[in-house]
Structures are given as C-alpha cells and as structure tokens.
C-alpha cells in the first residue's frame, strides 16, 4: 500500500513549494557571510538519478527506432530500424528520441553517453545486482564475502574527499513509497558504505525533511553519546595497555560523530530561521511525490548540507504496482510490464518518458538557482541519469542508458558520446571522481577516463 494517506493532499504540496521558494531565495546568503566566500567558486557536487529495470531501447537510443505505429488501446509502438551507428565517437546531440524529448529545453546542458557496459556475475539475481552494484562496478568474483560484486560505492568514495565539511557526507533518497518489503535491501539501495553495509535510503519526505531541517534528532543523539562515553570512561580505567589503545580509537570515532553533529546543529540553527513547511502526511500522486523528494534533495545540495546525493526513482523488481496517475487509470507494475514488452511497449515508453520528465524537472530547477558567483546550481553539480540494465526485458548489462547533466565549463555538454563496445561503466565513475578532485588512479574495472567528456 502507498504511504501518506491519512490526510487529503489538497494544496499541501503547493504550500510546501511556496515555503521552499522562499528558502531558496534566502539561503544563498548563507554562503556569503564573508567576502571571501562570496567570491569563491562554489563547490562541485555530485548527484545520481537512478531508474530501475532499464528502458525501452527503441524509444531511448538514437537510431534504433524511428517509425511510430498506432496499435489499438496500447498506444503507439516503435518499429525498430536497427542498431545505433557504431562509426562515430562524438557528435552534437541533434536528435532527441521520444524518451529523451523532455530534455529539449536543456539540450545544450546534457550529454548522452552510449556504449557503457557492466559485467554480470553469474549465479546471483539480475535485478538485485544491477541496482546494488551500479555505483561500485566491481569486477565479477573479486568480492569474496558477497554473492554480488558489491564494493564501496562511488558516492562514498567521492564524499571521503568532498564531504568532510558538510553536515551529511552523503544523502540517499528513494521514491519507493511502498511499505511492503517484498525484496531484500539489494533491490532498493544503490548506495553502500562497503560490502554488506548499506547506506539506507529514506523513502518518507517527512522523515527526510526532519532529518534536514529540525534539531530534535541531534539532541537525542547527543544524549545517547554522552551516556555511552560516560560508561566507556568507567570501563577504560580497568583495561590493559592494548585495550586502552583500542578504546582511544573508539573515543576518536565518537568525537568525530560529535564534531559532525556540531556542524549540523550550527547549520540548522541558521536554517531554522527559514520558513519551510513540513511535507504533508498524505497520499501524493506519483509525480508530485517524486518531485517533492527532488525538491528536498535540491535544498540539501544548495544549502551545503551535503555535496553528494543519490536519488533512486524506484526499486528493482518490486511487483507491487504504482498508480501512475498521469498515465494510467489503474496501478501498474513496471517490472511486470517490462517482461511483456511485445504487448505493452506503448505503456512502457510512457513510463520511461515519465521518469525522464522527473529528471528534466531536476535539471530545470537546478539550472534556475543562482549561486554566489552568478553560476547555477546545475553548473556546479554533476547530475547523472542512469540505469543498471540496458533493457529490462532481456536483462542485458551492456549499452546502458546514461545522461550526464550540468558541470558547467568543467565538462563538455550538448553531445552524444558513443564509446567503443565493451567500455566499462567504471570509466565514467573514474572521470567523475577526478572531476571532483579525488586522486584515483583507477576505479573498479575502469580502463581510463572518458576524455570526450572533459
């Protein structure tokens, strides 16, 4: 069952956005508390927008479909005209397919990258692996203690470098509004601290709002750490030399947590002055729910609460249906539709385009937010749309759908970059990590950077 159905939605989201609009006008002054900060270049951030279950290739990739054939009540069906042209490496993004068309107003600020592949590790679930390993890209069979090639993900590696001074090193957003946990955590999370250690995504807008903009949780955490430290000091007096060293490391880790809480408390004291309405506890239509979570992510990036975020549009293989109010009269399962492409291709294309419209909403909002030096939030964010499958029907791991937006003059935009067959997706992650200043020699199974992007 969907969440948030105790109260009618009415104008609650509109009121929230009015409050958010006021906040986004006022908050950039926080970056300008000193003249030095006002003239400094804003930090480059990173955000990943993940789409589950791949896409309908014939409607997403240029050159794979052109003709649209009406087919009864199922909507328009794409007639395949063959594979993409493999003979080019870089060209202007002149053609926008039906799925990518929502990006038309920002075509010069996005780049389509084709030809990126991942390698599937045999013997484990296709959907769990494609989501959980998307941002780690570890080579198959290299992680001995896991059934999946799951390692520390890109967002946390980057946050180790650019997240030390933020209240939250990373933030994980999920638009899975269901409470029936039908699948394991591997289907519903793309962010991992390390093998087997998930960075759990937040699904409830109210919970995320309170995490970002209220201080009650900080007081509870501080009370707990005070009690833990008091007990630890009593125990420490009875320990030997080696155990005392271990306890010293423990105290250091607790102090690091306290330092992080101090930063968060200081920021929230300033943010609390902004009139920002709490999201409603009510059912929201699918598109409004996703855009509300997007608004919260944008606010977190803009205000400096975090420099790194992941945004999962939906879970993998979760057969509980969603009610796509703007598309269908009845709830539909994205996963089940993907395995009936022959009959439901028209409806699947609608879902793919719907997801791209939500990505376009992020691009539009972020491009309209001006930062301290006159650039936009989008100029200072690497925003990546992607999926762990190239096609949800065939479960193919090659030629993944990837769109990179933003980055300003740090990256080349308005292009279609076609990589040679077999290029690891990790090459993109290596490129992005280096763009954010992380001195990596290699990432997972990478073989080099995507030079055409820089």
CSV table of C-alpha atoms in Angstrom, one decimal:
chain,number,residue,atom,x,y,z
A,1,UNK,CA,0.0,0.0,0.0
A,2,UNK,CA,1.3,3.5,-0.7
A,3,UNK,CA,2.4,5.7,2.2
A,4,UNK,CA,1.0,9.0,3.3
A,5,UNK,CA,-2.8,8.6,3.1
A,6,UNK,CA,-4.1,9.9,6.4
A,7,UNK,CA,-4.9,13.4,5.1
A,8,UNK,CA,-6.0,14.8,1.8
A,9,UNK,CA,-3.2,16.3,-0.2
A,10,UNK,CA,-5.2,19.4,-1.4
A,11,UNK,CA,-2.8,22.4,-1.6
A,12,UNK,CA,-0.3,21.0,0.9
A,13,UNK,CA,2.4,20.5,-1.7
A,14,UNK,CA,1.8,23.9,-3.2
A,15,UNK,CA,2.2,25.5,0.3
A,16,UNK,CA,5.4,23.5,0.8
A,17,UNK,CA,6.8,24.7,-2.5
A,18,UNK,CA,5.9,28.3,-1.7
A,19,UNK,CA,7.9,27.9,1.5
A,20,UNK,CA,10.7,26.2,-0.4
A,21,UNK,CA,10.8,29.0,-2.9
A,22,UNK,CA,11.2,31.5,-0.1
A,23,UNK,CA,14.0,29.4,1.3
A,24,UNK,CA,15.9,29.1,-1.9
A,25,UNK,CA,15.9,32.8,-2.3
A,26,UNK,CA,17.2,33.4,1.2
A,27,UNK,CA,19.6,30.5,1.7
A,28,UNK,CA,22.4,31.5,-0.7
A,29,UNK,CA,23.2,34.4,1.6
A,30,UNK,CA,24.5,31.7,4.0
A,31,UNK,CA,27.3,31.2,1.5
A,32,UNK,CA,28.1,34.9,1.6
A,33,UNK,CA,28.7,35.5,5.3
A,34,UNK,CA,32.2,36.7,4.4
A,35,UNK,CA,33.6,38.5,1.3
A,36,UNK,CA,36.0,35.6,0.7
A,37,UNK,CA,33.1,33.1,0.5
A,38,UNK,CA,31.2,35.4,-1.8
A,39,UNK,CA,33.9,35.5,-4.4
A,40,UNK,CA,35.0,31.8,-4.2
A,41,UNK,CA,33.9,29.3,-6.8
A,42,UNK,CA,31.1,27.1,-5.5
A,43,UNK,CA,31.9,23.5,-4.7
A,44,UNK,CA,31.3,21.0,-7.4
A,45,UNK,CA,28.7,18.5,-6.2
A,46,UNK,CA,27.5,15.1,-7.5
A,47,UNK,CA,24.0,13.6,-7.7
A,48,UNK,CA,22.9,10.3,-9.2
A,49,UNK,CA,19.4,9.8,-10.5
A,50,UNK,CA,18.8,6.0,-10.8
A,51,UNK,CA,16.0,4.5,-13.0
A,52,UNK,CA,15.2,0.8,-12.3
A,53,UNK,CA,14.6,-2.0,-14.9
A,54,UNK,CA,16.3,-0.3,-17.8
A,55,UNK,CA,14.5,1.3,-20.7
A,56,UNK,CA,12.7,0.5,-24.0
A,57,UNK,CA,15.7,0.8,-26.2
A,58,UNK,CA,13.8,1.6,-29.4
A,59,UNK,CA,12.4,4.8,-27.8
A,60,UNK,CA,15.5,5.8,-25.9
A,61,UNK,CA,18.6,5.3,-28.1
A,62,UNK,CA,19.0,7.4,-31.3
A,63,UNK,CA,19.0,5.4,-34.5
A,64,UNK,CA,17.3,2.3,-33.0
A,65,UNK,CA,13.7,3.4,-33.8
A,66,UNK,CA,12.0,6.0,-35.9
A,67,UNK,CA,8.6,4.9,-37.1
A,68,UNK,CA,5.7,5.2,-34.7
A,69,UNK,CA,2.9,2.7,-35.4
A,70,UNK,CA,-0.5,3.1,-33.7
A,71,UNK,CA,-1.7,-0.2,-32.1
A,72,UNK,CA,-5.1,-0.1,-30.5
A,73,UNK,CA,-5.5,0.9,-26.9
A,74,UNK,CA,-1.9,0.1,-26.1
A,75,UNK,CA,-0.7,3.3,-27.5
A,76,UNK,CA,2.0,4.0,-30.1
A,77,UNK,CA,4.5,1.2,-30.7
A,78,UNK,CA,8.0,1.9,-32.0
A,79,UNK,CA,9.2,0.0,-35.1
A,80,UNK,CA,12.9,-0.9,-34.8
A,81,UNK,CA,15.1,0.3,-37.7
A,82,UNK,CA,18.3,-1.4,-36.4
A,83,UNK,CA,21.2,-0.7,-34.1
A,84,UNK,CA,22.9,2.6,-33.5
A,85,UNK,CA,25.6,3.8,-35.9
A,86,UNK,CA,28.9,2.4,-34.4
A,87,UNK,CA,31.1,4.5,-36.7
A,88,UNK,CA,31.2,7.8,-34.7
A,89,UNK,CA,32.6,8.7,-31.3
A,90,UNK,CA,31.4,12.2,-30.6
A,91,UNK,CA,28.8,14.4,-32.3
A,92,UNK,CA,26.3,17.1,-31.4
A,93,UNK,CA,23.2,15.8,-29.6
A,94,UNK,CA,21.0,16.8,-32.5
A,95,UNK,CA,18.4,14.0,-32.2
A,96,UNK,CA,16.2,13.6,-29.1
A,97,UNK,CA,14.2,10.4,-29.1
A,98,UNK,CA,10.7,10.1,-27.7
A,99,UNK,CA,12.0,9.2,-24.2
A,100,UNK,CA,14.7,12.0,-24.2
A,101,UNK,CA,12.4,14.7,-25.6
A,102,UNK,CA,11.6,16.2,-22.2
A,103,UNK,CA,15.2,17.4,-22.1
A,104,UNK,CA,14.9,19.5,-25.2
A,105,UNK,CA,14.9,22.9,-23.5
A,106,UNK,CA,18.3,22.0,-21.8
A,107,UNK,CA,19.8,20.0,-24.7
A,108,UNK,CA,23.0,22.1,-24.6
A,109,UNK,CA,23.4,21.3,-20.9
A,110,UNK,CA,23.2,17.5,-21.2
A,111,UNK,CA,25.3,14.8,-22.8
A,112,UNK,CA,24.1,11.3,-23.8
A,113,UNK,CA,26.7,8.6,-23.4
A,114,UNK,CA,26.2,5.3,-25.1
A,115,UNK,CA,28.3,2.1,-25.2
A,116,UNK,CA,28.9,1.8,-21.5
A,117,UNK,CA,28.8,-1.8,-20.2
A,118,UNK,CA,28.9,-3.7,-16.9
A,119,UNK,CA,29.8,-7.4,-16.4
A,120,UNK,CA,27.2,-9.7,-14.8
A,121,UNK,CA,28.3,-12.1,-12.1
A,122,UNK,CA,26.6,-15.4,-12.9
A,123,UNK,CA,24.7,-17.2,-10.1
A,124,UNK,CA,23.0,-14.2,-8.5
A,125,UNK,CA,19.9,-12.2,-9.1
A,126,UNK,CA,19.9,-10.0,-12.1
A,127,UNK,CA,17.9,-7.1,-10.7
A,128,UNK,CA,19.5,-7.1,-7.2
A,129,UNK,CA,22.9,-7.0,-8.8
A,130,UNK,CA,22.1,-4.3,-11.3
A,131,UNK,CA,20.9,-1.9,-8.6
A,132,UNK,CA,23.2,-2.6,-5.7
A,133,UNK,CA,26.4,-2.8,-7.9
A,134,UNK,CA,25.6,0.1,-10.2
A,135,UNK,CA,27.8,2.6,-8.4
A,136,UNK,CA,30.5,0.1,-7.4
A,137,UNK,CA,31.2,-1.6,-10.7
A,138,UNK,CA,33.4,-4.2,-9.1
A,139,UNK,CA,34.7,-6.9,-11.4
A,140,UNK,CA,32.8,-10.3,-11.0
A,141,UNK,CA,34.1,-12.7,-8.4
A,142,UNK,CA,36.5,-10.2,-6.9
A,143,UNK,CA,34.5,-9.7,-3.7
A,144,UNK,CA,34.9,-13.0,-1.8
A,145,UNK,CA,32.5,-12.3,1.0
A,146,UNK,CA,29.5,-11.4,-1.1
A,147,UNK,CA,27.3,-13.1,-3.7
A,148,UNK,CA,27.3,-9.9,-5.6
A,149,UNK,CA,30.3,-7.9,-6.9
A,150,UNK,CA,29.4,-5.2,-4.4
A,151,UNK,CA,32.1,-2.8,-3.0
A,152,UNK,CA,32.2,0.7,-1.6
A,153,UNK,CA,30.2,2.9,-4.0
A,154,UNK,CA,31.3,5.9,-5.9
A,155,UNK,CA,29.3,8.4,-3.8
A,156,UNK,CA,31.0,7.4,-0.6
A,157,UNK,CA,34.5,7.4,-2.2
A,158,UNK,CA,33.8,10.9,-3.5
A,159,UNK,CA,32.3,12.0,-0.2
A,160,UNK,CA,35.5,11.0,1.6
A,161,UNK,CA,37.1,13.8,-0.4
A,162,UNK,CA,34.4,16.5,-0.7
A,163,UNK,CA,32.0,15.6,2.2
A,164,UNK,CA,34.2,16.1,5.3
A,165,UNK,CA,33.0,19.7,6.0
A,166,UNK,CA,29.3,19.1,5.3
A,167,UNK,CA,26.6,18.2,7.8
A,168,UNK,CA,25.9,15.0,5.8
A,169,UNK,CA,28.7,13.4,3.8
A,170,UNK,CA,26.1,11.8,1.6
A,171,UNK,CA,22.3,11.7,1.4
A,172,UNK,CA,20.3,8.8,0.0
A,173,UNK,CA,16.8,9.5,-1.4
A,174,UNK,CA,14.3,6.8,-2.5
A,175,UNK,CA,11.0,7.2,-4.2
A,176,UNK,CA,9.7,3.7,-3.3
A,177,UNK,CA,6.5,4.7,-1.4
A,178,UNK,CA,5.6,1.1,-0.6
A,179,UNK,CA,5.8,-0.3,2.9
A,180,UNK,CA,5.6,-4.0,1.8
A,181,UNK,CA,9.3,-5.0,1.8
A,182,UNK,CA,8.9,-7.7,-0.8
A,183,UNK,CA,12.5,-7.8,-1.8
A,184,UNK,CA,15.8,-7.6,0.0
A,185,UNK,CA,17.8,-4.4,0.6
A,186,UNK,CA,19.8,-5.2,-2.6
A,187,UNK,CA,16.8,-4.2,-4.7
A,188,UNK,CA,16.1,-0.9,-3.1
A,189,UNK,CA,19.5,0.7,-2.5
A,190,UNK,CA,22.3,1.9,-4.7
A,191,UNK,CA,24.5,3.4,-2.0
A,192,UNK,CA,26.8,1.3,0.1
A,193,UNK,CA,29.4,2.1,2.7
A,194,UNK,CA,31.1,-1.2,1.7
A,195,UNK,CA,30.3,-4.8,1.0
A,196,UNK,CA,27.2,-5.8,3.0
A,197,UNK,CA,26.9,-2.4,4.7
A,198,UNK,CA,24.1,-0.5,3.1
A,199,UNK,CA,23.6,3.3,3.3
A,200,UNK,CA,19.8,3.1,3.7
A,201,UNK,CA,17.8,5.3,1.6
A,202,UNK,CA,15.0,7.5,3.0
A,203,UNK,CA,11.6,7.0,1.4
A,204,UNK,CA,9.4,9.3,3.5
A,205,UNK,CA,9.5,13.0,2.6
A,206,UNK,CA,8.5,13.9,6.2
A,207,UNK,CA,11.4,11.9,7.6
A,208,UNK,CA,13.9,13.4,5.2
A,209,UNK,CA,12.6,16.9,6.0
A,210,UNK,CA,13.0,16.4,9.7
A,211,UNK,CA,16.5,14.9,9.1
A,212,UNK,CA,17.5,18.0,7.2
A,213,UNK,CA,15.7,20.9,8.9
A,214,UNK,CA,15.0,20.0,12.5
A,215,UNK,CA,17.2,19.7,15.5
A,216,UNK,CA,15.3,17.3,17.8
A,217,UNK,CA,17.2,14.2,16.5
A,218,UNK,CA,20.5,15.9,17.2
A,219,UNK,CA,19.6,16.3,20.9
A,220,UNK,CA,18.6,12.6,21.1
A,221,UNK,CA,21.9,11.5,19.5
A,222,UNK,CA,23.9,13.8,21.9
A,223,UNK,CA,22.1,12.3,24.9
A,224,UNK,CA,23.0,8.8,23.7
A,225,UNK,CA,26.7,9.6,23.0
A,226,UNK,CA,27.0,11.3,26.4
A,227,UNK,CA,25.8,8.1,28.1
A,228,UNK,CA,28.0,5.9,26.0
A,229,UNK,CA,31.1,8.0,26.7
A,230,UNK,CA,30.4,8.1,30.5
A,231,UNK,CA,30.1,4.2,30.5
A,232,UNK,CA,33.2,3.9,28.4
A,233,UNK,CA,35.3,6.1,30.7
A,234,UNK,CA,34.4,3.9,33.7
A,235,UNK,CA,35.3,0.8,31.8
A,236,UNK,CA,38.6,2.3,30.5
A,237,UNK,CA,40.1,2.5,34.0
A,238,UNK,CA,40.1,-1.3,34.3
A,239,UNK,CA,41.7,-2.1,30.9
A,240,UNK,CA,45.2,-3.1,30.0
A,241,UNK,CA,47.5,-1.1,27.6
A,242,UNK,CA,46.4,-2.8,24.4
A,243,UNK,CA,42.7,-2.4,25.2
A,244,UNK,CA,43.3,1.2,26.2
A,245,UNK,CA,44.7,1.9,22.7
A,246,UNK,CA,41.6,0.3,21.2
A,247,UNK,CA,39.4,2.5,23.4
A,248,UNK,CA,41.4,5.6,22.3
A,249,UNK,CA,40.4,4.8,18.7
A,250,UNK,CA,36.8,4.3,19.9
A,251,UNK,CA,36.8,7.7,21.6
A,252,UNK,CA,38.2,9.3,18.5
A,253,UNK,CA,35.4,7.9,16.4
A,254,UNK,CA,32.8,9.2,18.9
A,255,UNK,CA,34.4,12.6,18.9
A,256,UNK,CA,34.2,12.6,15.1
A,257,UNK,CA,30.5,12.0,15.4
A,258,UNK,CA,30.1,14.8,17.9
A,259,UNK,CA,32.0,17.2,15.6
A,260,UNK,CA,29.7,16.3,12.7
A,261,UNK,CA,26.7,16.9,15.0
A,262,UNK,CA,28.1,20.3,16.0
A,263,UNK,CA,28.4,21.3,12.3
A,264,UNK,CA,24.8,20.1,11.7
A,265,UNK,CA,23.5,21.9,14.7
A,266,UNK,CA,25.1,25.1,13.7
A,267,UNK,CA,23.8,24.9,10.2
A,268,UNK,CA,20.3,24.0,11.4
A,269,UNK,CA,20.2,26.9,13.7
A,270,UNK,CA,20.6,29.2,10.7
A,271,UNK,CA,18.2,27.1,8.5
A,272,UNK,CA,15.6,27.1,11.2
A,273,UNK,CA,15.1,30.8,10.6
A,274,UNK,CA,13.7,30.0,7.1
A,275,UNK,CA,10.0,29.4,6.9
A,276,UNK,CA,9.9,26.0,5.3
A,277,UNK,CA,6.7,24.0,5.6
A,278,UNK,CA,6.9,20.3,6.6
A,279,UNK,CA,5.7,17.9,3.8
A,280,UNK,CA,2.2,16.6,4.3
A,281,UNK,CA,1.4,13.2,5.7
A,282,UNK,CA,-0.9,12.3,2.9
A,283,UNK,CA,-1.0,10.3,-0.3
A,284,UNK,CA,0.6,12.2,-3.1
A,285,UNK,CA,0.3,11.4,-6.8
A,286,UNK,CA,3.3,9.6,-8.1
A,287,UNK,CA,4.8,12.6,-10.0
A,288,UNK,CA,4.2,15.0,-7.1
A,289,UNK,CA,5.8,12.6,-4.6
A,290,UNK,CA,8.9,12.2,-6.8
A,291,UNK,CA,9.2,16.0,-7.3
A,292,UNK,CA,8.8,16.6,-3.6
A,293,UNK,CA,11.7,14.3,-2.9
A,294,UNK,CA,13.6,16.1,-5.6
A,295,UNK,CA,12.9,19.5,-4.0
A,296,UNK,CA,14.3,18.2,-0.7
A,297,UNK,CA,17.5,16.9,-2.5
A,298,UNK,CA,17.9,20.3,-4.3
A,299,UNK,CA,17.5,22.2,-1.0
A,300,UNK,CA,20.2,19.9,0.6
A,301,UNK,CA,22.6,20.5,-2.2
A,302,UNK,CA,22.0,24.2,-2.5
A,303,UNK,CA,22.4,24.9,1.2
A,304,UNK,CA,25.6,22.9,1.6
A,305,UNK,CA,24.0,20.3,3.9
A,306,UNK,CA,25.6,17.8,1.5
A,307,UNK,CA,27.7,17.7,-1.7
A,308,UNK,CA,26.9,14.1,-2.6
A,309,UNK,CA,23.4,12.6,-3.1
A,310,UNK,CA,21.8,9.5,-4.7
A,311,UNK,CA,18.2,9.6,-5.9
A,312,UNK,CA,16.5,6.2,-6.6
A,313,UNK,CA,13.3,6.7,-8.7
A,314,UNK,CA,12.0,3.3,-7.8
A,315,UNK,CA,13.1,-0.2,-6.7
A,316,UNK,CA,14.1,-3.1,-8.8
A,317,UNK,CA,11.7,-6.0,-9.4
A,318,UNK,CA,9.2,-4.8,-6.8
A,319,UNK,CA,6.0,-6.2,-8.2
A,320,UNK,CA,3.6,-4.2,-6.0
A,321,UNK,CA,2.2,-1.7,-8.6
A,322,UNK,CA,2.4,2.0,-8.5
A,323,UNK,CA,-0.5,4.3,-9.5
A,324,UNK,CA,1.0,6.5,-12.2
A,325,UNK,CA,-2.0,8.9,-12.0
A,326,UNK,CA,-1.0,10.9,-15.0
A,327,UNK,CA,-0.5,7.8,-17.2
A,328,UNK,CA,-3.0,5.0,-16.3
A,329,UNK,CA,-6.3,4.6,-14.6
A,330,UNK,CA,-5.2,1.6,-12.6
A,331,UNK,CA,-1.9,0.7,-10.7
A,332,UNK,CA,0.7,-0.9,-12.8
A,333,UNK,CA,3.9,-2.9,-12.1
A,334,UNK,CA,6.9,-1.6,-14.0
A,335,UNK,CA,8.7,-4.9,-13.7
A,336,UNK,CA,5.8,-7.0,-15.0
A,337,UNK,CA,5.3,-4.6,-17.9
A,338,UNK,CA,9.0,-5.0,-18.8
A,339,UNK,CA,8.5,-8.7,-19.3
A,340,UNK,CA,5.6,-8.2,-21.7
A,341,UNK,CA,7.3,-5.7,-24.0
A,342,UNK,CA,5.6,-7.1,-27.1
A,343,UNK,CA,2.2,-6.3,-25.8
A,344,UNK,CA,2.9,-3.3,-23.5
A,345,UNK,CA,5.6,-1.4,-25.3
A,346,UNK,CA,3.5,1.7,-25.6
A,347,UNK,CA,2.8,1.8,-21.9
A,348,UNK,CA,6.4,1.1,-21.1
A,349,UNK,CA,7.5,4.0,-23.3
A,350,UNK,CA,5.1,6.2,-21.3
A,351,UNK,CA,6.7,5.1,-18.0
A,352,UNK,CA,10.2,5.8,-19.4
A,353,UNK,CA,9.2,9.2,-20.6
A,354,UNK,CA,7.6,9.9,-17.2
A,355,UNK,CA,10.8,9.1,-15.5
A,356,UNK,CA,12.7,11.4,-17.9
A,357,UNK,CA,10.3,14.2,-17.1
A,358,UNK,CA,11.2,13.9,-13.4
A,359,UNK,CA,14.9,14.1,-14.3
A,360,UNK,CA,14.1,17.1,-16.5
A,361,UNK,CA,12.4,18.7,-13.5
A,362,UNK,CA,15.6,18.4,-11.6
A,363,UNK,CA,17.6,19.9,-14.5
A,364,UNK,CA,15.1,22.8,-14.8
A,365,UNK,CA,15.0,23.6,-11.1
A,366,UNK,CA,18.8,23.4,-10.6
A,367,UNK,CA,19.5,25.5,-13.7
A,368,UNK,CA,17.3,28.3,-12.3
A,369,UNK,CA,19.1,28.5,-8.9
A,370,UNK,CA,21.8,31.1,-8.9
A,371,UNK,CA,24.9,30.7,-6.7
A,372,UNK,CA,27.2,33.2,-5.1
A,373,UNK,CA,29.4,33.7,-8.2
A,374,UNK,CA,26.5,34.0,-10.7
A,375,UNK,CA,26.6,30.4,-11.9
A,376,UNK,CA,23.7,28.0,-11.4
A,377,UNK,CA,23.4,25.1,-9.1
A,378,UNK,CA,23.3,22.8,-12.2
A,379,UNK,CA,26.6,24.3,-13.3
A,380,UNK,CA,28.1,23.2,-10.1
A,381,UNK,CA,26.6,19.7,-10.0
A,382,UNK,CA,27.4,16.6,-11.9
A,383,UNK,CA,23.8,15.2,-12.3
A,384,UNK,CA,23.7,11.7,-13.8
A,385,UNK,CA,20.6,9.8,-15.1
A,386,UNK,CA,21.3,6.1,-15.5
A,387,UNK,CA,20.1,2.5,-15.0
A,388,UNK,CA,21.8,-0.7,-14.2
A,389,UNK,CA,20.2,-2.5,-17.1
A,390,UNK,CA,20.3,-1.6,-20.8
A,391,UNK,CA,17.0,-3.4,-21.4
A,392,UNK,CA,14.6,-4.6,-18.7
A,393,UNK,CA,13.1,-7.3,-20.9
A,394,UNK,CA,16.3,-9.1,-21.9
A,395,UNK,CA,18.3,-8.2,-18.7
A,396,UNK,CA,21.2,-7.0,-20.8
A,397,UNK,CA,24.1,-5.3,-18.9
A,398,UNK,CA,25.6,-3.7,-22.0
A,399,UNK,CA,24.9,-0.3,-23.6
A,400,UNK,CA,23.4,1.3,-20.5
A,401,UNK,CA,21.3,4.4,-20.8
A,402,UNK,CA,23.4,7.2,-19.4
A,403,UNK,CA,22.8,11.0,-19.5
A,404,UNK,CA,25.1,13.5,-17.7
A,405,UNK,CA,23.8,17.0,-17.0
A,406,UNK,CA,25.4,20.0,-15.5
A,407,UNK,CA,29.1,20.5,-14.6
A,408,UNK,CA,29.3,24.0,-16.2
A,409,UNK,CA,32.5,24.7,-18.0
A,410,UNK,CA,34.2,21.7,-16.3
A,411,UNK,CA,32.5,19.3,-18.8
A,412,UNK,CA,31.5,19.3,-22.4
A,413,UNK,CA,27.8,19.3,-22.9
A,414,UNK,CA,25.3,19.1,-25.8
A,415,UNK,CA,26.9,16.0,-27.1
A,416,UNK,CA,26.2,12.3,-27.9
A,417,UNK,CA,29.4,10.4,-26.9
A,418,UNK,CA,29.4,6.9,-28.3
A,419,UNK,CA,32.1,4.7,-26.5
A,420,UNK,CA,33.7,1.7,-28.1
A,421,UNK,CA,31.9,-1.6,-27.5
A,422,UNK,CA,32.8,-3.1,-24.1
A,423,UNK,CA,33.8,0.2,-22.4
A,424,UNK,CA,33.3,-0.2,-18.6
A,425,UNK,CA,30.8,2.0,-16.9
A,426,UNK,CA,33.5,2.4,-14.3
A,427,UNK,CA,35.4,4.7,-16.8
A,428,UNK,CA,32.6,7.2,-16.3
A,429,UNK,CA,32.8,6.9,-12.5
A,430,UNK,CA,36.6,7.4,-12.6
A,431,UNK,CA,36.1,10.5,-14.8
A,432,UNK,CA,33.5,12.0,-12.4
A,433,UNK,CA,35.6,11.2,-9.3
A,434,UNK,CA,38.6,13.0,-10.8
A,435,UNK,CA,36.4,16.0,-11.8
A,436,UNK,CA,35.5,16.3,-8.1
A,437,UNK,CA,39.2,16.3,-7.2
A,438,UNK,CA,39.5,12.7,-6.0
A,439,UNK,CA,43.1,11.5,-6.8
A,440,UNK,CA,42.1,8.0,-8.0
A,441,UNK,CA,44.5,6.0,-10.3
A,442,UNK,CA,41.7,3.6,-11.1
A,443,UNK,CA,38.1,2.8,-10.1
A,444,UNK,CA,36.9,-0.8,-10.0
A,445,UNK,CA,37.3,-2.3,-13.5
A,446,UNK,CA,38.0,1.1,-15.3
A,447,UNK,CA,40.4,1.2,-18.2
A,448,UNK,CA,40.7,5.0,-18.4
A,449,UNK,CA,38.8,8.3,-18.4
A,450,UNK,CA,36.1,9.3,-20.9
A,451,UNK,CA,38.2,12.0,-22.4
A,452,UNK,CA,35.5,13.4,-24.7
A,453,UNK,CA,33.5,14.5,-21.6
A,454,UNK,CA,36.2,16.9,-20.3
